[in-house]
mmCIF file with all atom_site columns, C-alpha atoms in Angstrom:
data_model
loop_
_atom_site.group_PDB
_atom_site.id
_atom_site.type_symbol
_atom_site.label_atom_id
_atom_site.label_alt_id
_atom_site.label_comp_id
_atom_site.label_asym_id
_atom_site.label_entity_id
_atom_site.label_seq_id
_atom_site.pdbx_PDB_ins_code
_atom_site.Cartn_x
_atom_site.Cartn_y
_atom_site.Cartn_z
_atom_site.occupancy
_atom_site.B_iso_or_equiv
_atom_site.pdbx_formal_charge
_atom_site.auth_seq_id
_atom_site.auth_comp_id
_atom_site.auth_asym_id
_atom_site.auth_atom_id
_atom_site.pdbx_PDB_model_num
ATOM 1   C CA . MET A 1 1   ? 1.146   20.287  -3.497  1.00 61.00 ? 1   MET A CA 1
ATOM 2   C CA . SER A 1 2   ? 3.791   17.948  -5.141  1.00 74.00 ? 2   SER A CA 1
ATOM 3   C CA . SER A 1 3   ? 5.390   15.241  -3.006  1.00 89.00 ? 3   SER A CA 1
ATOM 4   C CA . ILE A 1 4   ? 8.898   13.674  -2.840  1.00 89.00 ? 4   ILE A CA 1
ATOM 5   C CA . LEU A 1 5   ? 7.303   10.454  -4.246  1.00 93.00 ? 5   LEU A CA 1
ATOM 6   C CA . LYS A 1 6   ? 5.683   12.354  -7.062  1.00 92.00 ? 6   LYS A CA 1
ATOM 7   C CA . GLU A 1 7   ? 9.241   13.653  -8.028  1.00 92.00 ? 7   GLU A CA 1
ATOM 8   C CA . ILE A 1 8   ? 10.572  10.000  -8.289  1.00 93.00 ? 8   ILE A CA 1
ATOM 9   C CA . GLN A 1 9   ? 7.268   8.464   -9.534  1.00 94.00 ? 9   GLN A CA 1
ATOM 10  C CA . ASN A 1 10  ? 9.038   6.570   -12.531 1.00 93.00 ? 10  ASN A CA 1
ATOM 11  C CA . SER A 1 11  ? 11.108  4.752   -9.975  1.00 93.00 ? 11  SER A CA 1
ATOM 12  C CA . VAL A 1 12  ? 8.447   3.974   -7.658  1.00 95.00 ? 12  VAL A CA 1
ATOM 13  C CA . ILE A 1 13  ? 6.324   2.599   -10.502 1.00 95.00 ? 13  ILE A CA 1
ATOM 14  C CA . LYS A 1 14  ? 9.426   0.422   -11.454 1.00 94.00 ? 14  LYS A CA 1
ATOM 15  C CA . TYR A 1 15  ? 9.570   -0.834  -7.690  1.00 93.00 ? 15  TYR A CA 1
ATOM 16  C CA . VAL A 1 16  ? 5.897   -1.781  -7.568  1.00 94.00 ? 16  VAL A CA 1
ATOM 17  C CA . ASN A 1 17  ? 5.913   -3.534  -10.966 1.00 95.00 ? 17  ASN A CA 1
ATOM 18  C CA . VAL A 1 18  ? 8.798   -5.770  -9.874  1.00 94.00 ? 18  VAL A CA 1
ATOM 19  C CA . VAL A 1 19  ? 6.976   -6.386  -6.508  1.00 93.00 ? 19  VAL A CA 1
ATOM 20  C CA . GLU A 1 20  ? 3.571   -7.454  -8.175  1.00 94.00 ? 20  GLU A CA 1
ATOM 21  C CA . LYS A 1 21  ? 5.632   -9.915  -10.532 1.00 93.00 ? 21  LYS A CA 1
ATOM 22  C CA . ILE A 1 22  ? 7.360   -11.611 -7.443  1.00 91.00 ? 22  ILE A CA 1
ATOM 23  C CA . LEU A 1 23  ? 4.339   -11.665 -5.007  1.00 90.00 ? 23  LEU A CA 1
ATOM 24  C CA . ASN A 1 24  ? 1.557   -12.036 -7.533  1.00 89.00 ? 24  ASN A CA 1
ATOM 25  C CA . VAL A 1 25  ? -0.656  -9.384  -5.741  1.00 91.00 ? 25  VAL A CA 1
ATOM 26  C CA . ASP A 1 26  ? -1.647  -6.043  -6.581  1.00 93.00 ? 26  ASP A CA 1
ATOM 27  C CA . VAL A 1 27  ? 0.808   -3.187  -5.245  1.00 95.00 ? 27  VAL A CA 1
ATOM 28  C CA . GLU A 1 28  ? 0.321   0.489   -4.683  1.00 95.00 ? 28  GLU A CA 1
ATOM 29  C CA . VAL A 1 29  ? 1.981   3.360   -3.340  1.00 96.00 ? 29  VAL A CA 1
ATOM 30  C CA . VAL A 1 30  ? 0.451   6.579   -1.870  1.00 96.00 ? 30  VAL A CA 1
ATOM 31  C CA . ASP A 1 31  ? 2.177   9.789   -0.950  1.00 94.00 ? 31  ASP A CA 1
ATOM 32  C CA . GLU A 1 32  ? 1.492   11.781  2.273   1.00 94.00 ? 32  GLU A CA 1
ATOM 33  C CA . ASN A 1 33  ? -1.304  13.487  0.432   1.00 94.00 ? 33  ASN A CA 1
ATOM 34  C CA . LEU A 1 34  ? -3.151  10.339  -0.268  1.00 94.00 ? 34  LEU A CA 1
ATOM 35  C CA . ILE A 1 35  ? -2.406  10.564  -3.918  1.00 94.00 ? 35  ILE A CA 1
ATOM 36  C CA . ARG A 1 36  ? -1.800  7.198   -5.630  1.00 96.00 ? 36  ARG A CA 1
ATOM 37  C CA . ILE A 1 37  ? 1.725   7.488   -7.148  1.00 95.00 ? 37  ILE A CA 1
ATOM 38  C CA . ALA A 1 38  ? 2.088   3.983   -8.510  1.00 96.00 ? 38  ALA A CA 1
ATOM 39  C CA . ALA A 1 39  ? -0.170  0.915   -8.707  1.00 95.00 ? 39  ALA A CA 1
ATOM 40  C CA . THR A 1 40  ? -0.589  -2.375  -10.443 1.00 95.00 ? 40  THR A CA 1
ATOM 41  C CA . GLY A 1 41  ? -3.606  -4.600  -11.321 1.00 89.00 ? 41  GLY A CA 1
ATOM 42  C CA . ALA A 1 42  ? -6.898  -3.256  -10.463 1.00 86.00 ? 42  ALA A CA 1
ATOM 43  C CA . TYR A 1 43  ? -5.719  0.259   -9.512  1.00 88.00 ? 43  TYR A CA 1
ATOM 44  C CA . SER A 1 44  ? -3.159  0.691   -12.357 1.00 91.00 ? 44  SER A CA 1
ATOM 45  C CA . ASN A 1 45  ? -5.531  2.939   -14.242 1.00 92.00 ? 45  ASN A CA 1
ATOM 46  C CA . LYS A 1 46  ? -5.939  5.182   -11.371 1.00 92.00 ? 46  LYS A CA 1
ATOM 47  C CA . ILE A 1 47  ? -2.603  6.530   -10.754 1.00 95.00 ? 47  ILE A CA 1
ATOM 48  C CA . ASP A 1 48  ? -2.330  10.228  -9.684  1.00 93.00 ? 48  ASP A CA 1
ATOM 49  C CA . LYS A 1 49  ? -5.815  9.957   -8.089  1.00 94.00 ? 49  LYS A CA 1
ATOM 50  C CA . ASP A 1 50  ? -6.802  11.300  -4.766  1.00 92.00 ? 50  ASP A CA 1
ATOM 51  C CA . ILE A 1 51  ? -7.966  8.491   -2.451  1.00 89.00 ? 51  ILE A CA 1
ATOM 52  C CA . SER A 1 52  ? -8.309  10.393  0.442   1.00 85.00 ? 52  SER A CA 1
ATOM 53  C CA . LYS A 1 53  ? -12.242 9.616   0.578   1.00 81.00 ? 53  LYS A CA 1
ATOM 54  C CA . GLN A 1 54  ? -11.630 5.842   0.956   1.00 78.00 ? 54  GLN A CA 1
ATOM 55  C CA . GLY A 1 55  ? -7.915  5.249   1.925   1.00 79.00 ? 55  GLY A CA 1
ATOM 56  C CA . TYR A 1 56  ? -8.579  4.810   5.642   1.00 78.00 ? 56  TYR A CA 1
ATOM 57  C CA . VAL A 1 57  ? -6.004  2.060   6.164   1.00 87.00 ? 57  VAL A CA 1
ATOM 58  C CA . TYR A 1 58  ? -3.449  4.397   4.535   1.00 90.00 ? 58  TYR A CA 1
ATOM 59  C CA . LYS A 1 59  ? -4.377  7.292   6.492   1.00 90.00 ? 59  LYS A CA 1
ATOM 60  C CA . GLU A 1 60  ? -3.816  5.192   9.763   1.00 90.00 ? 60  GLU A CA 1
ATOM 61  C CA . VAL A 1 61  ? -0.383  4.303   8.523   1.00 93.00 ? 61  VAL A CA 1
ATOM 62  C CA . LEU A 1 62  ? 0.416   7.747   7.814   1.00 94.00 ? 62  LEU A CA 1
ATOM 63  C CA . LYS A 1 63  ? -0.839  8.828   11.207  1.00 93.00 ? 63  LYS A CA 1
ATOM 64  C CA . THR A 1 64  ? 0.774   6.055   13.209  1.00 93.00 ? 64  THR A CA 1
ATOM 65  C CA . GLY A 1 65  ? 3.999   5.261   11.097  1.00 94.00 ? 65  GLY A CA 1
ATOM 66  C CA . GLU A 1 66  ? 3.204   1.617   11.936  1.00 94.00 ? 66  GLU A CA 1
ATOM 67  C CA . PHE A 1 67  ? 2.693   -1.493  9.661   1.00 95.00 ? 67  PHE A CA 1
ATOM 68  C CA . LYS A 1 68  ? -0.944  -2.477  9.496   1.00 93.00 ? 68  LYS A CA 1
ATOM 69  C CA . ALA A 1 69  ? -2.579  -5.586  8.104   1.00 89.00 ? 69  ALA A CA 1
ATOM 70  C CA . ILE A 1 70  ? -6.382  -5.775  7.376   1.00 84.00 ? 70  ILE A CA 1
ATOM 71  C CA . THR A 1 71  ? -7.663  -9.253  7.120   1.00 83.00 ? 71  THR A CA 1
ATOM 72  C CA . GLU A 1 72  ? -11.121 -8.338  6.411   1.00 76.00 ? 72  GLU A CA 1
ATOM 73  C CA . PRO A 1 73  ? -11.205 -5.059  4.481   1.00 70.00 ? 73  PRO A CA 1
ATOM 74  C CA . GLY A 1 74  ? -14.615 -3.347  4.534   1.00 66.00 ? 74  GLY A CA 1
ATOM 75  C CA . LEU A 1 75  ? -15.431 -5.119  8.069   1.00 65.00 ? 75  LEU A CA 1
ATOM 76  C CA . ASP A 1 76  ? -12.422 -3.987  10.127  1.00 66.00 ? 76  ASP A CA 1
ATOM 77  C CA . SER A 1 77  ? -13.016 -1.217  12.502  1.00 67.00 ? 77  SER A CA 1
ATOM 78  C CA . ILE A 1 78  ? -10.611 1.152   10.464  1.00 67.00 ? 78  ILE A CA 1
ATOM 79  C CA . CYS A 1 79  ? -12.856 0.873   7.541   1.00 61.00 ? 79  CYS A CA 1
ATOM 80  C CA . ARG A 1 80  ? -16.070 2.141   9.504   1.00 67.00 ? 80  ARG A CA 1
ATOM 81  C CA . SER A 1 81  ? -16.476 5.276   7.747   1.00 67.00 ? 81  SER A CA 1
ATOM 82  C CA . CYS A 1 82  ? -15.562 4.033   4.258   1.00 65.00 ? 82  CYS A CA 1
ATOM 83  C CA . ILE A 1 83  ? -18.411 4.026   1.519   1.00 61.00 ? 83  ILE A CA 1
ATOM 84  C CA . LYS A 1 84  ? -17.437 0.422   0.727   1.00 64.00 ? 84  LYS A CA 1
ATOM 85  C CA . ARG A 1 85  ? -17.870 -0.853  4.118   1.00 63.00 ? 85  ARG A CA 1
ATOM 86  C CA . GLY A 1 86  ? -19.467 -4.243  4.058   1.00 62.00 ? 86  GLY A CA 1
ATOM 87  C CA . LYS A 1 87  ? -19.026 -4.475  0.349   1.00 63.00 ? 87  LYS A CA 1
ATOM 88  C CA . CYS A 1 88  ? -15.249 -4.056  -0.249  1.00 67.00 ? 88  CYS A CA 1
ATOM 89  C CA . GLU A 1 89  ? -13.803 -6.051  -2.996  1.00 74.00 ? 89  GLU A CA 1
ATOM 90  C CA . GLU A 1 90  ? -10.383 -6.211  -1.396  1.00 73.00 ? 90  GLU A CA 1
ATOM 91  C CA . LEU A 1 91  ? -9.952  -9.495  0.788   1.00 77.00 ? 91  LEU A CA 1
ATOM 92  C CA . PHE A 1 92  ? -6.780  -8.610  2.410   1.00 87.00 ? 92  PHE A CA 1
ATOM 93  C CA . GLU A 1 93  ? -4.393  -5.763  2.609   1.00 90.00 ? 93  GLU A CA 1
ATOM 94  C CA . MET A 1 94  ? -1.025  -4.874  4.263   1.00 93.00 ? 94  MET A CA 1
ATOM 95  C CA . SER A 1 95  ? 0.597   -1.492  4.534   1.00 94.00 ? 95  SER A CA 1
ATOM 96  C CA . THR A 1 96  ? 3.941   -0.187  5.365   1.00 96.00 ? 96  THR A CA 1
ATOM 97  C CA . PRO A 1 97  ? 4.948   3.346   5.911   1.00 97.00 ? 97  PRO A CA 1
ATOM 98  C CA . ILE A 1 98  ? 7.873   4.882   3.552   1.00 97.00 ? 98  ILE A CA 1
ATOM 99  C CA . ILE A 1 99  ? 9.989   6.837   5.870   1.00 95.00 ? 99  ILE A CA 1
ATOM 100 C CA . LEU A 1 100 ? 12.516  9.500   4.922   1.00 93.00 ? 100 LEU A CA 1
ATOM 101 C CA . GLN A 1 101 ? 14.687  11.068  7.563   1.00 92.00 ? 101 GLN A CA 1
ATOM 102 C CA . GLY A 1 102 ? 12.162  10.412  10.164  1.00 92.00 ? 102 GLY A CA 1
ATOM 103 C CA . ARG A 1 103 ? 9.181   11.873  8.106   1.00 93.00 ? 103 ARG A CA 1
ATOM 104 C CA . ILE A 1 104 ? 6.399   9.445   6.692   1.00 95.00 ? 104 ILE A CA 1
ATOM 105 C CA . ILE A 1 105 ? 6.492   10.431  2.990   1.00 95.00 ? 105 ILE A CA 1
ATOM 106 C CA . GLY A 1 106 ? 3.964   7.732   1.985   1.00 96.00 ? 106 GLY A CA 1
ATOM 107 C CA . VAL A 1 107 ? 2.672   4.136   2.222   1.00 96.00 ? 107 VAL A CA 1
ATOM 108 C CA . ILE A 1 108 ? 3.160   1.069   0.120   1.00 97.00 ? 108 ILE A CA 1
ATOM 109 C CA . GLY A 1 109 ? 0.501   -1.497  0.216   1.00 94.00 ? 109 GLY A CA 1
ATOM 110 C CA . LEU A 1 110 ? -0.289  -4.981  -0.854  1.00 92.00 ? 110 LEU A CA 1
ATOM 111 C CA . VAL A 1 111 ? -3.832  -5.831  -1.927  1.00 88.00 ? 111 VAL A CA 1
ATOM 112 C CA . CYS A 1 112 ? -5.321  -9.332  -2.398  1.00 86.00 ? 112 CYS A CA 1
ATOM 113 C CA . PHE A 1 113 ? -8.675  -9.696  -4.390  1.00 87.00 ? 113 PHE A CA 1
ATOM 114 C CA . ASN A 1 114 ? -8.975  -13.548 -4.232  1.00 86.00 ? 114 ASN A CA 1
ATOM 115 C CA . LYS A 1 115 ? -8.802  -16.057 -1.441  1.00 90.00 ? 115 LYS A CA 1
ATOM 116 C CA . ASP A 1 116 ? -5.700  -17.769 -2.781  1.00 90.00 ? 116 ASP A CA 1
ATOM 117 C CA . GLN A 1 117 ? -3.793  -14.594 -2.722  1.00 89.00 ? 117 GLN A CA 1
ATOM 118 C CA . LYS A 1 118 ? -4.916  -13.923 0.838   1.00 88.00 ? 118 LYS A CA 1
ATOM 119 C CA . ASN A 1 119 ? -4.134  -17.439 2.187   1.00 91.00 ? 119 ASN A CA 1
ATOM 120 C CA . PHE A 1 120 ? -0.681  -17.208 0.654   1.00 88.00 ? 120 PHE A CA 1
ATOM 121 C CA . MET A 1 121 ? 0.122   -13.884 2.226   1.00 89.00 ? 121 MET A CA 1
ATOM 122 C CA . MET A 1 122 ? -1.426  -14.742 5.637   1.00 90.00 ? 122 MET A CA 1
ATOM 123 C CA . GLU A 1 123 ? 0.685   -18.109 5.955   1.00 92.00 ? 123 GLU A CA 1
ATOM 124 C CA . ARG A 1 124 ? 3.903   -15.907 5.840   1.00 91.00 ? 124 ARG A CA 1
ATOM 125 C CA . LEU A 1 125 ? 2.817   -12.631 7.029   1.00 92.00 ? 125 LEU A CA 1
ATOM 126 C CA . GLU A 1 126 ? 6.027   -11.770 8.921   1.00 94.00 ? 126 GLU A CA 1
ATOM 127 C CA . ASP A 1 127 ? 8.112   -12.603 5.939   1.00 93.00 ? 127 ASP A CA 1
ATOM 128 C CA . TYR A 1 128 ? 5.974   -10.186 3.542   1.00 92.00 ? 128 TYR A CA 1
ATOM 129 C CA . LYS A 1 129 ? 6.154   -7.700  6.360   1.00 94.00 ? 129 LYS A CA 1
ATOM 130 C CA . ALA A 1 130 ? 9.737   -7.704  6.339   1.00 94.00 ? 130 ALA A CA 1
ATOM 131 C CA . PHE A 1 131 ? 9.979   -7.823  2.572   1.00 93.00 ? 131 PHE A CA 1
ATOM 132 C CA . MET A 1 132 ? 7.692   -4.844  2.300   1.00 93.00 ? 132 MET A CA 1
ATOM 133 C CA . GLU A 1 133 ? 9.682   -2.762  4.903   1.00 94.00 ? 133 GLU A CA 1
ATOM 134 C CA . GLN A 1 134 ? 12.761  -3.392  2.887   1.00 93.00 ? 134 GLN A CA 1
ATOM 135 C CA . ILE A 1 135 ? 11.077  -2.200  -0.249  1.00 93.00 ? 135 ILE A CA 1
ATOM 136 C CA . ALA A 1 136 ? 9.958   0.814   1.573   1.00 95.00 ? 136 ALA A CA 1
ATOM 137 C CA . GLU A 1 137 ? 13.455  1.540   2.508   1.00 93.00 ? 137 GLU A CA 1
ATOM 138 C CA . PHE A 1 138 ? 14.463  1.173   -1.174  1.00 91.00 ? 138 PHE A CA 1
ATOM 139 C CA . ILE A 1 139 ? 11.909  3.655   -2.117  1.00 93.00 ? 139 ILE A CA 1
ATOM 140 C CA . SER A 1 140 ? 12.982  5.953   0.734   1.00 93.00 ? 140 SER A CA 1
ATOM 141 C CA . ASN A 1 141 ? 16.638  5.748   -0.484  1.00 88.00 ? 141 ASN A CA 1
ATOM 142 C CA . SER A 1 142 ? 15.492  6.693   -4.007  1.00 89.00 ? 142 SER A CA 1
ATOM 143 C CA . ALA A 1 143 ? 13.808  9.749   -2.694  1.00 85.00 ? 143 ALA A CA 1
ATOM 144 C CA . TYR A 1 144 ? 16.940  10.730  -0.614  1.00 85.00 ? 144 TYR A CA 1
#
């Protein structure tokens, strides 16, 4: 089943590439079907892939519609069913819902793979949360 984000995939890819350059962390967007619509860095070669077997944080954000920060991916309780539990290569993840007219159409996430990135993001978590909410709104406006 196609999604609204899939229909504007080229625009979403442009957004994530700009965000990655500004923040120097990996960025990805998944739609409500848990299909990776756009990604940078480690996941850039996995666009259009189904991540439903391991996208536990994104599933939670899609379900609750709330921002989520995971400071210990692979160890957090939300990761308890993940096949990478205890050996996750991600060190930090923050995820924000993309909402269009009251409906959650996807999630944008920032992913850190090294301690410097993680420390940088955690020092200004509220600022980055606000930034990501704004980017999610830009994507939603593009979808509209």
